[in-house]
Every structure is written in C-alpha cells, then in structure tokens.
Amino acid sequence: MKDNAKPSRLSTSPVTETGKGLAAGQIGLFTAIVIGVSTIAPSYVVASTLGPTAEAVGTHLPAIFIIGFIPMFLVALGYRELNRAMPDNGTTFTWVWKAFGPRAGWMGGWGMLAANIIVLSNLAGVAVDFFYLFLAQATGQEQLADLASNPWINVATCLVFMLGATWISVRGLHAASLVQYLLVGFQVLVLLWFTIAALDKAAPAVQFSPEWFNPLGIDSFSAMAVGLSLSIFAFWGWDVCLSMNEETKNGERTSGLAAGFTAVIVLAVYLLTSVSATVFAGVGDSGLGLANPENIGNVFAALAGPVMGPAAILLSLATLASCAASLQSTMISPARSMLAMGHHGALPPVFTRIHPKFGTPAFATIVAAVVSTAFYAMMRFVSTNVLNDTILALGMMICFYYGITAFACVWFFRYTLLASARNFFIRAVAPLLGGLALVAVFLQTTVDSLDPEYGSGTHVAGMGLVFVVGIGILVLGAVFLVGARKRRAGFYESRPETRYIKQENS
C-alpha cells in the first residue's frame, strides 16, 4: 500500500497541520503497521523474554503467548472505539481524562510515559549487548563481546544509540518509516530462517506436543502471572499506531486497524519462534536449554551458532536491527503524549514546541531520550540482571495504563452501551474483560515482586527491585500530581465528559 501524502515539511507542497502543529496525513495503513511491528521489535523480544518465560512456564510458551494476546486484543478494541470518538495523540492521557477526570488522566498518562521510558532503556541495553556480540562475531575477536559487561562502556555505548535514535525521530515519521522498512523486513526474514533451521535439525531436544498450547498445564497462577507479565510485554507497543493518529491519513479509522494487524502479525511470529526454539533447545536449565541462567537473558546468543551455523551473525545483526528500529519508533509515543499533555495544560507549555523544519515534538523527544538514558544508567549499576528486572517492571506499567484505558472506554461510552449488541460487546464486555485480566496480573506481580528473590534477586530495603521500580514509579507520579495541581490549576479543575455525543464514524 502506497502512502501518497506529502510526508514532511521538507516537501515543496503545502502541509496540513493538526491542532498541535504536527504535519497531518504523513503515513497510511501499511506504514503504520510497519512502525507498529518495529516498536514491538519481535526479534529483540524473543531474544530477551523467551528464556525468562520458559523458566516460568516450561514448554507452555505458545499457550502463554496466546493468553497474553487475548487481553491485549480485547483492550485494543476499546482503544479503537476511543480513537474513533476522540482521535487525540495523547491516547491514554486524553481518554482517561475525558472519562474519569484530570487526576486519573494524569496518572494514566504518567503510567504510559513510564512504560515507554523503561522500554527505551531496555531496548538500548539489548542493542549494546548485540552490538558487541556482532563485533565479536564479525572480527573473530571473542573478547569484544565482553565489553558489554563493562558498565561504563555499556552506558557510553547506550548513549550513542540513544542519540542516533533521537536524531532520526526528530526528523519526522516519513524519515523514520524509510529506516523501518529495511530494519523490520530484515529481522522478520532472519526470524523465519531461524525457525525453519531449528525445526529442520535431525535430533530435536524435545518432541513437539499440542499440550504446549494448553494453559491448564501451567503449574500455578503465580507462574502464569510471571509468564503473562512477560507475554504482555512481548505484545506491548501496538498502541504506537494510535499515538500517530493525528499524523495518519484517516487516523480515526486507520490507526485502530493498524494496531489490530500489528498484534496479529506479531502473535504469529512468537508462536513460530517459540515452538522452534523449544523443539531445538528444550526448556532445561543447562546446556542450550532456554532456562539456562547463562542464556536466559539472551537466548539467541546461545542458539544462533548451533541453529544457523556460519549465518549466525545474521541473527545477531537482526536483533541489533530490531533494537535500533524499536528504539527509534518507541520514541514516538512518549514524545506525542507529552506534547498532548502540554497542549491540554497538564504539563508546561514548553512540551508543545514543534520543530520548525520537521514538524515534530522535538523538545519532548529529547526529554524522553535523556530520561531513558539516565534510568538505564541507574539500573545498570544497581541491578545484577538489568534487562530481566526492567522487563518485569515494565509489565506492571503496561498492565496499569492499558487497564485504566480499558475501563475508561466502558465508562466514557456508558450511555450508548445498550444502543446495540455491537456497542455492548465492543465497548463494554471486551475492554472490561481485558482490563480485569490486566489488573489481576498487575496485582499478582505486585505481591510476588515484594519477595527479595523475585527477578534478578536484587533488592532494596528488603523488597525486590522490580517492586521498588514498578510501584515506586507510580508513587512518584502521584507525588508529581500533588505539585502539578497547584501550578496548573486550570487543567485540574476541568471536568470529565458527562455523556457521549454520538459521532459519525463513516
């Protein structure tokens, strides 16, 4: 599908602007899907979550991915309805504000920003690991891979990646999409190669069984909650399609459709790779086993050579490309969320600054990059397994802000729920069930993460680091809310919508 709109202010043709100063109609459905897939970063996700998920649920990896997909899909239906009624790039912040009021809107927006900040730092960390692994494989100097374990070199390299991603993001969605076509296409092709090669091996570690798709085979709800938290993280990122709604052609419809396609495509990739990796390596805690503590944070580093032979370097390069692509595209959501929060008065007006040449929220993009780099540096020096801990903390943030957005859908449309069977199921039942499932995972993860041994085993004041980071960030948001109420009273005195005025969706 070809995007015909002029993409940026570098164009000689007039550019239509949104109410926030962004260039409207830059991208179409295909580009939105590509950016959505790049944000989720399937190659990176498989490399960083397959091990921890296998440790939690064993061979039931396909089952946990399917279960994780269900609440995401149900919530996505609610997102689509809200987007059609209020196509605002503030997404969670704007919709929760309109449904529940400014304080809830702030906390929803804060949760979304926190999730993006955490994942940006995590992406940068994985990119650093695979960058030095790629150098080691390309040069034959194995000691180069060890440079990633040096925290000072690691953080410095992370900063370089973050600067590159920020530079591309500031140049706009069209410039970003050109990069994404190449990087996303490359990583998907290499993942398919890995899947076929792993299944083609003569002596599988484990014989495939349909039981792997049975969620009832998982030992306990705690194990399922850990697996779900990781699985939810694995699907996180499809909502970037909604964050671009004001810059997408026919955004009130196209953005929701792109989000749905993105989630389905990624589910197919996860099912294929999880089955093939389990068949080839098994889920044991030794050797090539997916749950081996030495491999758990990066299963591709261990499996690439045995599966792909001399072409193993392509898998490292694909994961590096995946991280680089996602690092850039993930900046879209926090930058536009902060722009919307500034536009509506919840943040200082400085966040509404638009780059005069590229028509992008440059100031907000730079702030997101700086905060993410600082968070990553802190976690790198505190955590013994920074990637696993940040993934688990991110799962809590995702459950929080997706859940509150799902409930906002039900409440915002409450006067139209009985108008038709479609409204009842799409605006009430689906988002409500999805939101409740995410709340259950959030609560279970909160309780489990209190244990000092949860995650990497790093703890602060007797509490697990995952709990401190996850709950601590939400508490920090509430503290900032208290101060913001005094400085921006105009926004915090606003009232939520009392009824939904039916809009034409044709």
PDB file of C-alpha atoms in Angstrom, residues 91-255:
ATOM      1  CA  THR A  91      -4.312   8.446  23.824  1.00  0.00           C
ATOM      2  CA  THR A  92      -4.422   7.084  27.403  1.00  0.00           C
ATOM      3  CA  PHE A  93      -3.909  10.504  28.996  1.00  0.00           C
ATOM      4  CA  THR A  94      -6.645  12.204  26.964  1.00  0.00           C
ATOM      5  CA  TRP A  95      -9.170   9.382  27.053  1.00  0.00           C
ATOM      6  CA  VAL A  96      -8.843   8.670  30.779  1.00  0.00           C
ATOM      7  CA  TRP A  97      -9.069  12.409  31.479  1.00  0.00           C
ATOM      8  CA  LYS A  98     -12.279  12.677  29.437  1.00  0.00           C
ATOM      9  CA  ALA A  99     -13.768   9.638  31.178  1.00  0.00           C
ATOM     10  CA  PHE A 100     -12.620   9.939  34.797  1.00  0.00           C
ATOM     11  CA  GLY A 101     -11.263  13.449  35.217  1.00  0.00           C
ATOM     12  CA  PRO A 102      -7.853  15.174  35.200  1.00  0.00           C
ATOM     13  CA  ARG A 103      -6.236  13.364  38.135  1.00  0.00           C
ATOM     14  CA  ALA A 104      -6.912   9.922  36.687  1.00  0.00           C
ATOM     15  CA  GLY A 105      -5.853  11.263  33.279  1.00  0.00           C
ATOM     16  CA  TRP A 106      -2.524  12.391  34.713  1.00  0.00           C
ATOM     17  CA  MET A 107      -1.858   9.004  36.328  1.00  0.00           C
ATOM     18  CA  GLY A 108      -2.805   7.163  33.137  1.00  0.00           C
ATOM     19  CA  GLY A 109      -0.516   9.395  31.113  1.00  0.00           C
ATOM     20  CA  TRP A 110       2.224   9.007  33.708  1.00  0.00           C
ATOM     21  CA  GLY A 111       1.953   5.206  33.544  1.00  0.00           C
ATOM     22  CA  MET A 112       2.233   5.286  29.761  1.00  0.00           C
ATOM     23  CA  LEU A 113       5.238   7.613  29.870  1.00  0.00           C
ATOM     24  CA  ALA A 114       6.911   5.423  32.492  1.00  0.00           C
ATOM     25  CA  ALA A 115       6.391   2.292  30.398  1.00  0.00           C
ATOM     26  CA  ASN A 116       7.937   3.972  27.378  1.00  0.00           C
ATOM     27  CA  ILE A 117      10.878   5.298  29.395  1.00  0.00           C
ATOM     28  CA  ILE A 118      11.550   1.825  30.823  1.00  0.00           C
ATOM     29  CA  VAL A 119      11.354   0.067  27.471  1.00  0.00           C
ATOM     30  CA  LEU A 120      13.555   2.651  25.781  1.00  0.00           C
ATOM     31  CA  SER A 121      16.234   1.961  28.363  1.00  0.00           C
ATOM     32  CA  ASN A 122      15.777  -1.792  27.931  1.00  0.00           C
ATOM     33  CA  LEU A 123      15.991  -1.547  24.149  1.00  0.00           C
ATOM     34  CA  ALA A 124      19.194   0.432  24.392  1.00  0.00           C
ATOM     35  CA  GLY A 125      20.645  -2.198  26.732  1.00  0.00           C
ATOM     36  CA  VAL A 126      19.895  -5.099  24.391  1.00  0.00           C
ATOM     37  CA  ALA A 127      21.213  -3.087  21.444  1.00  0.00           C
ATOM     38  CA  VAL A 128      24.514  -2.609  23.278  1.00  0.00           C
ATOM     39  CA  ASP A 129      24.808  -6.338  24.054  1.00  0.00           C
ATOM     40  CA  PHE A 130      24.153  -7.360  20.462  1.00  0.00           C
ATOM     41  CA  PHE A 131      26.367  -4.624  19.060  1.00  0.00           C
ATOM     42  CA  TYR A 132      29.426  -6.020  20.830  1.00  0.00           C
ATOM     43  CA  LEU A 133      28.350  -9.607  20.109  1.00  0.00           C
ATOM     44  CA  PHE A 134      28.094  -8.703  16.431  1.00  0.00           C
ATOM     45  CA  LEU A 135      31.559  -7.096  16.503  1.00  0.00           C
ATOM     46  CA  ALA A 136      32.990 -10.225  18.134  1.00  0.00           C
ATOM     47  CA  GLN A 137      31.409 -12.493  15.518  1.00  0.00           C
ATOM     48  CA  ALA A 138      32.394 -10.254  12.619  1.00  0.00           C
ATOM     49  CA  THR A 139      36.046  -9.920  13.676  1.00  0.00           C
ATOM     50  CA  GLY A 140      36.563 -13.301  15.331  1.00  0.00           C
ATOM     51  CA  GLN A 141      37.716 -11.490  18.489  1.00  0.00           C
ATOM     52  CA  GLU A 142      35.533 -13.128  21.142  1.00  0.00           C
ATOM     53  CA  GLN A 143      36.762 -10.776  23.868  1.00  0.00           C
ATOM     54  CA  LEU A 144      34.913  -7.885  22.207  1.00  0.00           C
ATOM     55  CA  ALA A 145      31.606  -9.380  23.386  1.00  0.00           C
ATOM     56  CA  ASP A 146      32.790  -8.966  26.979  1.00  0.00           C
ATOM     57  CA  LEU A 147      32.908  -5.176  26.570  1.00  0.00           C
ATOM     58  CA  ALA A 148      29.137  -5.113  27.048  1.00  0.00           C
ATOM     59  CA  SER A 149      29.614  -6.291  30.658  1.00  0.00           C
ATOM     60  CA  ASN A 150      31.706  -3.211  31.486  1.00  0.00           C
ATOM     61  CA  PRO A 151      29.100  -0.796  32.891  1.00  0.00           C
ATOM     62  CA  TRP A 152      30.968   2.355  31.831  1.00  0.00           C
ATOM     63  CA  ILE A 153      31.459   1.196  28.241  1.00  0.00           C
ATOM     64  CA  ASN A 154      27.921  -0.168  28.222  1.00  0.00           C
ATOM     65  CA  VAL A 155      26.321   3.117  29.317  1.00  0.00           C
ATOM     66  CA  ALA A 156      28.509   5.179  26.967  1.00  0.00           C
ATOM     67  CA  THR A 157      27.520   2.983  24.007  1.00  0.00           C
ATOM     68  CA  CYS A 158      23.877   3.203  25.080  1.00  0.00           C
ATOM     69  CA  LEU A 159      24.146   6.989  24.917  1.00  0.00           C
ATOM     70  CA  VAL A 160      25.426   6.813  21.332  1.00  0.00           C
ATOM     71  CA  PHE A 161      22.483   4.609  20.285  1.00  0.00           C
ATOM     72  CA  MET A 162      20.059   6.938  22.018  1.00  0.00           C
ATOM     73  CA  LEU A 163      21.500   9.983  20.251  1.00  0.00           C
ATOM     74  CA  GLY A 164      21.121   8.293  16.859  1.00  0.00           C
ATOM     75  CA  ALA A 165      17.524   7.285  17.556  1.00  0.00           C
ATOM     76  CA  THR A 166      16.678  10.776  18.770  1.00  0.00           C
ATOM     77  CA  TRP A 167      18.145  12.364  15.635  1.00  0.00           C
ATOM     78  CA  ILE A 168      16.004  10.167  13.362  1.00  0.00           C
ATOM     79  CA  SER A 169      12.874  10.705  15.470  1.00  0.00           C
ATOM     80  CA  VAL A 170      13.193  14.471  15.355  1.00  0.00           C
ATOM     81  CA  ARG A 171      13.291  14.331  11.551  1.00  0.00           C
ATOM     82  CA  GLY A 172       9.717  13.006  11.430  1.00  0.00           C
ATOM     83  CA  LEU A 173       7.615   9.929  10.658  1.00  0.00           C
ATOM     84  CA  HIS A 174       8.470   9.816   6.958  1.00  0.00           C
ATOM     85  CA  ALA A 175      12.208   9.722   7.584  1.00  0.00           C
ATOM     86  CA  ALA A 176      11.643   7.133  10.319  1.00  0.00           C
ATOM     87  CA  SER A 177       9.475   4.934   8.079  1.00  0.00           C
ATOM     88  CA  LEU A 178      12.195   4.670   5.426  1.00  0.00           C
ATOM     89  CA  VAL A 179      14.520   3.233   8.081  1.00  0.00           C
ATOM     90  CA  GLN A 180      11.801   0.944   9.423  1.00  0.00           C
ATOM     91  CA  TYR A 181      11.020  -0.719   6.084  1.00  0.00           C
ATOM     92  CA  LEU A 182      14.572  -2.025   5.861  1.00  0.00           C
ATOM     93  CA  LEU A 183      15.083  -2.975   9.507  1.00  0.00           C
ATOM     94  CA  VAL A 184      11.693  -4.640  10.032  1.00  0.00           C
ATOM     95  CA  GLY A 185      11.872  -6.592   6.775  1.00  0.00           C
ATOM     96  CA  PHE A 186      15.371  -7.833   7.582  1.00  0.00           C
ATOM     97  CA  GLN A 187      14.552  -9.040  11.104  1.00  0.00           C
ATOM     98  CA  VAL A 188      11.370 -10.854  10.040  1.00  0.00           C
ATOM     99  CA  LEU A 189      13.205 -12.709   7.253  1.00  0.00           C
ATOM    100  CA  VAL A 190      16.007 -13.776   9.611  1.00  0.00           C
ATOM    101  CA  LEU A 191      13.498 -14.957  12.239  1.00  0.00           C
ATOM    102  CA  LEU A 192      11.800 -17.117   9.614  1.00  0.00           C
ATOM    103  CA  TRP A 193      15.202 -18.506   8.639  1.00  0.00           C
ATOM    104  CA  PHE A 194      15.939 -19.316  12.290  1.00  0.00           C
ATOM    105  CA  THR A 195      12.551 -21.007  12.709  1.00  0.00           C
ATOM    106  CA  ILE A 196      12.950 -23.232   9.656  1.00  0.00           C
ATOM    107  CA  ALA A 197      16.552 -24.117  10.526  1.00  0.00           C
ATOM    108  CA  ALA A 198      15.673 -25.011  14.139  1.00  0.00           C
ATOM    109  CA  LEU A 199      12.788 -27.274  13.095  1.00  0.00           C
ATOM    110  CA  ASP A 200      14.944 -28.915  10.431  1.00  0.00           C
ATOM    111  CA  LYS A 201      17.542 -30.254  12.873  1.00  0.00           C
ATOM    112  CA  ALA A 202      17.707 -34.048  12.923  1.00  0.00           C
ATOM    113  CA  ALA A 203      17.794 -34.574  16.693  1.00  0.00           C
ATOM    114  CA  PRO A 204      15.285 -32.315  18.484  1.00  0.00           C
ATOM    115  CA  ALA A 205      15.757 -31.770  22.215  1.00  0.00           C
ATOM    116  CA  VAL A 206      12.011 -32.084  22.810  1.00  0.00           C
ATOM    117  CA  GLN A 207       9.299 -33.682  20.714  1.00  0.00           C
ATOM    118  CA  PHE A 208       6.575 -31.218  19.793  1.00  0.00           C
ATOM    119  CA  SER A 209       3.262 -31.699  21.591  1.00  0.00           C
ATOM    120  CA  PRO A 210      -0.110 -29.932  21.204  1.00  0.00           C
ATOM    121  CA  GLU A 211      -0.094 -29.810  25.025  1.00  0.00           C
ATOM    122  CA  TRP A 212       2.233 -26.804  24.732  1.00  0.00           C
ATOM    123  CA  PHE A 213      -0.829 -24.781  23.716  1.00  0.00           C
ATOM    124  CA  ASN A 214      -2.803 -25.801  26.830  1.00  0.00           C
ATOM    125  CA  PRO A 215      -2.743 -23.093  29.543  1.00  0.00           C
ATOM    126  CA  LEU A 216      -4.175 -25.526  32.121  1.00  0.00           C
ATOM    127  CA  GLY A 217      -0.846 -27.347  32.105  1.00  0.00           C
ATOM    128  CA  ILE A 218       0.886 -24.410  33.821  1.00  0.00           C
ATOM    129  CA  ASP A 219       1.686 -25.317  37.430  1.00  0.00           C
ATOM    130  CA  SER A 220       0.370 -22.282  39.363  1.00  0.00           C
ATOM    131  CA  PHE A 221      -1.245 -18.892  38.970  1.00  0.00           C
ATOM    132  CA  SER A 222       1.970 -17.238  40.150  1.00  0.00           C
ATOM    133  CA  ALA A 223       3.877 -18.952  37.350  1.00  0.00           C
ATOM    134  CA  MET A 224       1.152 -17.941  34.926  1.00  0.00           C
ATOM    135  CA  ALA A 225       1.285 -14.339  36.207  1.00  0.00           C
ATOM    136  CA  VAL A 226       5.032 -14.180  35.605  1.00  0.00           C
ATOM    137  CA  GLY A 227       4.569 -15.655  32.155  1.00  0.00           C
ATOM    138  CA  LEU A 228       1.673 -13.306  31.418  1.00  0.00           C
ATOM    139  CA  SER A 229       3.653 -10.286  32.557  1.00  0.00           C
ATOM    140  CA  LEU A 230       6.412 -11.242  30.153  1.00  0.00           C
ATOM    141  CA  SER A 231       3.913 -12.122  27.426  1.00  0.00           C
ATOM    142  CA  ILE A 232       2.118  -8.802  27.818  1.00  0.00           C
ATOM    143  CA  PHE A 233       5.457  -7.057  27.492  1.00  0.00           C
ATOM    144  CA  ALA A 234       6.028  -9.085  24.334  1.00  0.00           C
ATOM    145  CA  PHE A 235       2.919  -7.581  22.713  1.00  0.00           C
ATOM    146  CA  TRP A 236       3.377  -4.105  24.096  1.00  0.00           C
ATOM    147  CA  GLY A 237       3.850  -1.357  21.514  1.00  0.00           C
ATOM    148  CA  TRP A 238       0.868  -1.753  19.189  1.00  0.00           C
ATOM    149  CA  ASP A 239      -0.644   1.400  20.712  1.00  0.00           C
ATOM    150  CA  VAL A 240       2.034   3.483  18.960  1.00  0.00           C
ATOM    151  CA  CYS A 241      -0.308   3.223  15.970  1.00  0.00           C
ATOM    152  CA  LEU A 242      -2.837   5.238  17.979  1.00  0.00           C
ATOM    153  CA  SER A 243      -0.209   7.767  19.088  1.00  0.00           C
ATOM    154  CA  MET A 244       0.281   8.607  15.407  1.00  0.00           C
ATOM    155  CA  ASN A 245      -3.444   9.081  14.775  1.00  0.00           C
ATOM    156  CA  GLU A 246      -3.198  12.816  14.113  1.00  0.00           C
ATOM    157  CA  GLU A 247      -0.415  12.243  11.563  1.00  0.00           C
ATOM    158  CA  THR A 248      -2.066   9.264   9.819  1.00  0.00           C
ATOM    159  CA  LYS A 249      -4.424   9.506   6.861  1.00  0.00           C
ATOM    160  CA  ASN A 250      -7.976   8.922   8.111  1.00  0.00           C
ATOM    161  CA  GLY A 251      -6.409   8.376  11.533  1.00  0.00           C
ATOM    162  CA  GLU A 252      -9.644   7.812  13.432  1.00  0.00           C
ATOM    163  CA  ARG A 253     -10.083   4.566  11.484  1.00  0.00           C
ATOM    164  CA  THR A 254      -6.667   3.657  10.109  1.00  0.00           C
ATOM    165  CA  SER A 255      -4.811   3.795  13.429  1.00  0.00           C
TER     166      SER A 255
END
